Tab-separated table of C-alpha atoms in Angstrom:
chain	number	residue	atom	x	y	z
D	328	MET	CA	-11.258	1.024	-3.248
D	329	ARG	CA	-14.992	0.795	-3.808
D	330	ARG	CA	-14.945	-2.116	-6.259
D	331	LYS	CA	-15.037	-5.696	-5.027
D	332	ARG	CA	-11.658	-6.806	-3.697
D	333	VAL	CA	-10.322	-10.141	-4.957
D	334	ASN	CA	-7.476	-12.564	-4.240
D	335	GLY	CA	-4.199	-11.063	-5.423
D	336	ASP	CA	-5.186	-7.424	-5.013
D	337	SER	CA	-2.593	-5.058	-3.531
D	338	LEU	CA	-4.341	-1.867	-2.440
D	339	VAL	CA	-2.901	1.438	-1.210
D	340	PHE	CA	-4.730	4.157	0.721
D	341	HIS	CA	-2.896	7.417	1.431
D	342	PHE	CA	-4.182	10.365	3.452
D	343	SER	CA	-2.187	13.485	4.248
D	344	GLY	CA	-4.241	16.096	6.040
D	345	HIS	CA	-6.065	16.858	9.256
D	346	CYS	CA	-7.256	14.371	11.866
D	347	SER	CA	-9.118	14.887	15.111
D	348	LYS	CA	-10.805	12.974	17.944
D	349	VAL	CA	-14.364	12.522	19.139
D	350	PRO	CA	-15.752	10.693	22.197
D	351	ASP	CA	-16.089	6.942	21.643
D	352	ASN	CA	-19.753	5.980	21.944
D	353	ASP	CA	-19.521	2.249	21.239
D	354	LYS	CA	-16.796	1.466	23.814
D	355	ASP	CA	-14.323	-0.025	21.342
D	356	GLU	CA	-11.433	2.359	22.115
D	357	ALA	CA	-9.016	1.857	24.995
D	358	ASP	CA	-8.457	5.617	25.355
D	359	GLY	CA	-12.149	6.526	25.114
D	360	PHE	CA	-11.843	8.413	21.811
D	361	ASP	CA	-12.476	7.622	18.158
D	362	GLU	CA	-9.865	9.052	15.817
D	363	THR	CA	-11.207	10.833	12.731
D	364	LEU	CA	-10.149	11.976	9.275
D	365	CYS	CA	-11.158	15.509	8.322
D	366	PRO	CA	-11.850	15.648	4.565
D	367	ILE	CA	-12.091	18.984	2.777
D	368	ASP	CA	-15.871	19.140	3.314
D	369	TYR	CA	-15.880	17.982	6.946
D	370	GLU	CA	-17.433	21.224	8.223
D	371	THR	CA	-20.629	20.493	6.259
D	372	GLU	CA	-20.495	16.708	5.806
D	373	GLY	CA	-18.789	15.716	9.046
D	374	MET	CA	-15.606	13.863	9.937
D	375	ILE	CA	-14.955	10.203	9.089
D	376	ILE	CA	-14.487	8.166	12.274
D	377	ASP	CA	-12.111	5.227	12.516
D	378	ASP	CA	-14.979	2.743	12.945
D	379	GLU	CA	-16.248	3.695	9.490
D	380	ILE	CA	-12.753	3.593	7.988
D	381	ASN	CA	-12.202	0.080	9.344
D	382	ASP	CA	-15.596	-1.080	8.127
D	383	THR	CA	-15.124	0.417	4.651
D	384	ILE	CA	-11.532	-0.293	3.635
D	385	ALA	CA	-10.087	-2.872	6.070
D	386	ARG	CA	-12.799	-5.379	6.910
D	387	PRO	CA	-13.675	-6.248	3.266
D	388	ILE	CA	-10.077	-7.321	2.405
D	389	PRO	CA	-10.395	-11.001	1.314
D	390	LYS	CA	-7.918	-13.857	1.684
D	391	GLY	CA	-4.953	-13.373	-0.630
D	392	ALA	CA	-5.366	-9.587	-0.835
D	393	MET	CA	-3.431	-6.859	0.973
D	394	LEU	CA	-4.032	-3.254	1.974
D	395	HIS	CA	-1.348	-0.723	2.882
D	396	ALA	CA	-2.639	2.510	4.420
D	397	ILE	CA	-0.330	5.506	4.932
D	398	THR	CA	-1.845	8.244	7.095
D	399	ASP	CA	0.204	11.395	7.623
D	400	SER	CA	-1.837	13.303	10.193
D	401	TYR	CA	-2.450	14.066	13.872
D	402	TYR	CA	-3.629	11.347	16.288
D	403	SER	CA	-3.384	8.711	13.542
D	404	GLY	CA	-1.830	5.793	15.429
D	405	THR	CA	-4.936	3.590	15.294
D	406	ILE	CA	-6.859	5.410	12.571
D	407	LEU	CA	-7.721	2.102	10.836
D	408	ASP	CA	-8.820	0.548	14.139
D	409	LEU	CA	-6.755	-2.581	13.452
D	410	PRO	CA	-6.401	-5.075	16.315
D	411	PHE	CA	-2.586	-5.121	16.646
D	412	VAL	CA	-0.092	-2.274	17.108
D	413	CYS	CA	3.707	-2.585	16.988
D	414	LYS	CA	5.336	-1.380	20.219
D	415	MET	CA	8.946	-1.224	21.380
D	416	SER	CA	9.817	-3.732	24.115
D	417	ARG	CA	12.207	-3.039	26.993
D	418	GLU	CA	14.790	-5.104	25.121
D	419	GLY	CA	14.622	-2.739	22.149
D	420	TYR	CA	12.621	-4.945	19.784
D	421	HIS	CA	9.277	-4.269	18.177
D	422	ILE	CA	6.530	-6.584	19.405
D	423	TRP	CA	2.830	-6.767	18.630
D	424	GLU	CA	0.351	-5.628	21.268
D	425	GLU	CA	-3.328	-6.402	20.971
D	426	GLN	CA	-5.655	-3.433	21.362
D	427	ILE	CA	-7.888	-4.340	24.305
D	428	CYS	CA	-11.311	-2.720	24.619
D	429	SER	CA	-14.633	-3.524	26.239
D	430	SER	CA	-16.434	-3.999	22.923
D	431	ASP	CA	-16.649	-7.342	21.110
D	432	THR	CA	-16.682	-5.628	17.707
D	433	TYR	CA	-14.537	-7.469	15.149
D	434	LYS	CA	-11.797	-5.205	13.758
D	435	GLY	CA	-9.973	-7.617	11.456
D	436	THR	CA	-10.380	-8.343	7.752
D	437	SER	CA	-12.202	-10.977	5.701
D	438	GLY	CA	-9.048	-13.101	5.537
D	439	GLY	CA	-6.548	-10.717	3.927
D	440	LEU	CA	-3.861	-8.531	5.465
D	441	ALA	CA	-4.419	-4.859	6.310
D	442	LEU	CA	-1.506	-2.699	7.460
D	443	CYS	CA	-1.276	0.948	8.424
D	444	PHE	CA	1.776	3.194	8.698
D	445	SER	CA	0.693	6.268	10.629
D	446	ALA	CA	2.534	9.480	11.420
D	447	CYS	CA	2.327	9.277	15.210
D	448	ASN	CA	0.521	7.623	18.092
D	449	ASP	CA	-3.013	8.541	19.115
D	450	ASN	CA	-1.813	11.190	21.585
D	451	GLN	CA	0.771	12.892	19.372
D	452	THR	CA	0.675	15.575	16.716
D	453	SER	CA	2.494	15.454	13.386
D	454	VAL	CA	3.926	18.267	11.306
D	455	ASP	CA	4.826	19.517	7.862
D	456	SER	CA	8.443	20.621	8.028
D	457	THR	CA	11.518	21.492	5.968
D	458	ALA	CA	13.704	19.614	8.478
D	459	LEU	CA	13.831	16.417	6.403
D	460	SER	CA	13.967	17.654	2.807
D	461	GLY	CA	16.080	20.724	3.555
D	462	ASN	CA	13.922	23.021	1.418
D	463	ALA	CA	10.301	22.108	0.693
D	464	SER	CA	7.825	21.657	3.529
D	465	THR	CA	6.744	18.013	3.585
D	466	GLY	CA	4.832	15.641	5.821
D	467	ALA	CA	7.444	13.921	7.999
D	468	LEU	CA	5.917	10.451	7.622
D	469	THR	CA	5.362	10.685	3.866
D	470	TYR	CA	8.866	11.999	3.189
D	471	SER	CA	10.662	9.498	5.434
D	472	PHE	CA	8.553	6.623	4.035
D	473	ILE	CA	9.401	7.465	0.408
D	474	GLN	CA	13.087	7.977	1.178
D	475	ALA	CA	13.385	4.652	3.013
D	476	VAL	CA	11.648	2.668	0.263
D	477	GLU	CA	13.641	4.332	-2.540
D	478	ASN	CA	17.025	4.087	-0.800
D	479	GLU	CA	16.768	0.507	0.433
D	480	PRO	CA	14.906	-1.834	-1.958
D	481	GLY	CA	13.840	-5.119	-0.391
D	482	LEU	CA	13.787	-3.834	3.178
D	483	THR	CA	11.654	-5.539	5.821
D	484	TYR	CA	8.745	-3.942	7.655
D	485	GLY	CA	10.895	-3.687	10.761
D	486	ARG	CA	13.704	-1.990	8.877
D	487	LEU	CA	11.233	0.405	7.228
D	488	LEU	CA	9.701	1.394	10.566
D	489	ASN	CA	13.137	1.907	12.120
D	490	ALA	CA	14.385	3.918	9.122
D	491	MET	CA	11.439	6.306	9.332
D	492	ARG	CA	11.838	6.792	13.073
D	493	GLN	CA	15.591	7.349	12.774
D	494	ALA	CA	15.130	9.905	9.990
D	495	ILE	CA	12.653	11.900	12.059
D	496	ARG	CA	14.801	11.728	15.195
D	497	GLY	CA	17.816	12.883	13.159
D	498	ALA	CA	15.841	15.824	11.803
D	499	LYS	CA	15.048	16.951	15.353
D	500	THR	CA	18.724	17.524	16.186
D	501	GLY	CA	20.123	18.188	12.733
D	502	GLY	CA	22.001	14.888	13.008
D	503	LEU	CA	24.281	16.346	15.684
D	504	ARG	CA	25.377	14.128	18.579
D	505	LEU	CA	26.532	16.136	21.605
D	506	ILE	CA	27.252	14.578	24.992
D	507	GLY	CA	26.531	15.846	28.490
D	508	PRO	CA	23.815	17.895	30.245
D	509	ILE	CA	24.996	21.270	28.902
D	510	ALA	CA	25.114	19.909	25.359
D	511	ALA	CA	21.596	18.540	25.775
D	512	LEU	CA	20.360	22.006	26.736
D	513	ILE	CA	22.099	23.492	23.698
D	514	ASN	CA	20.490	20.893	21.437
D	515	ARG	CA	17.035	21.751	22.729
D	516	ALA	CA	17.614	25.493	22.455
D	517	LEU	CA	19.343	25.751	19.081
D	518	PHE	CA	18.304	22.828	16.917
D	519	ASN	CA	15.032	21.768	15.360
D	520	THR	CA	12.975	20.087	18.075
D	521	GLU	CA	9.551	20.266	16.444
D	522	LEU	CA	9.477	16.668	15.183
D	523	THR	CA	8.420	14.788	18.301
D	524	GLN	CA	6.257	12.258	16.472
D	525	GLU	CA	6.931	8.507	16.357
D	526	PRO	CA	5.681	6.667	13.241
D	527	GLN	CA	3.460	3.697	14.089
D	528	LEU	CA	2.638	0.370	12.434
D	529	SER	CA	-0.661	-1.422	13.024
D	530	SER	CA	-1.953	-4.624	11.465
D	531	SER	CA	-4.920	-6.956	11.173
D	532	GLU	CA	-2.664	-9.854	12.201
D	533	LYS	CA	0.684	-10.542	13.838
D	534	PHE	CA	3.765	-11.372	11.756
D	535	ASP	CA	7.554	-11.203	12.063
D	536	ILE	CA	8.356	-7.648	10.976
D	537	TYR	CA	12.086	-8.414	10.925
D	538	SER	CA	11.776	-11.146	8.279
D	539	LYS	CA	8.722	-10.155	6.210
D	540	GLN	CA	9.746	-8.101	3.172
D	541	PHE	CA	7.870	-4.888	2.493
D	542	LEU	CA	6.008	-5.137	-0.817
D	543	LEU	CA	3.322	-2.931	-2.337
């Protein structure tokens, strides 16, 4: 990631670990907090804030190059500080929303495309769980991402995002579908309800996620 990026590069950044939040001092966050990565030496060297992550791995991406970031951690919805986040509309379709803040700081790239799949939104936590794999404890985002890509070659970004969300929702209830208020109480009491996270997709630019094929 440190070498000069060139046209045709396809880069991947993966982080599975701890994230946190700190107060936003430069007024470029709508919620007033910078999200941070916590590397193994963060107690002595400090956390890495999203402004620095954007500046280091997203902004230098040149025209014709692409970056995919996969961040499986708490509060990671906008960890790359990219300008557009995919949200669900009232009609049930994913649409792009621009991240509005009071700062004029540029958060895009140098002409290329930067994308980030993150484990949850900025106000959610994420977990390691056996609910998806059935035996080993895995990060919910990482496991559901790998399964979707392996099981459905050629899927679109929209299909990938939906597949991950459906897998995590299914893990919460063990795949069981009960109807009625009493059944809902039983579901909450007896079945795995720890996976409350919603995987997120953010991008340096808008595109049609239902037609664009996912490619690394």
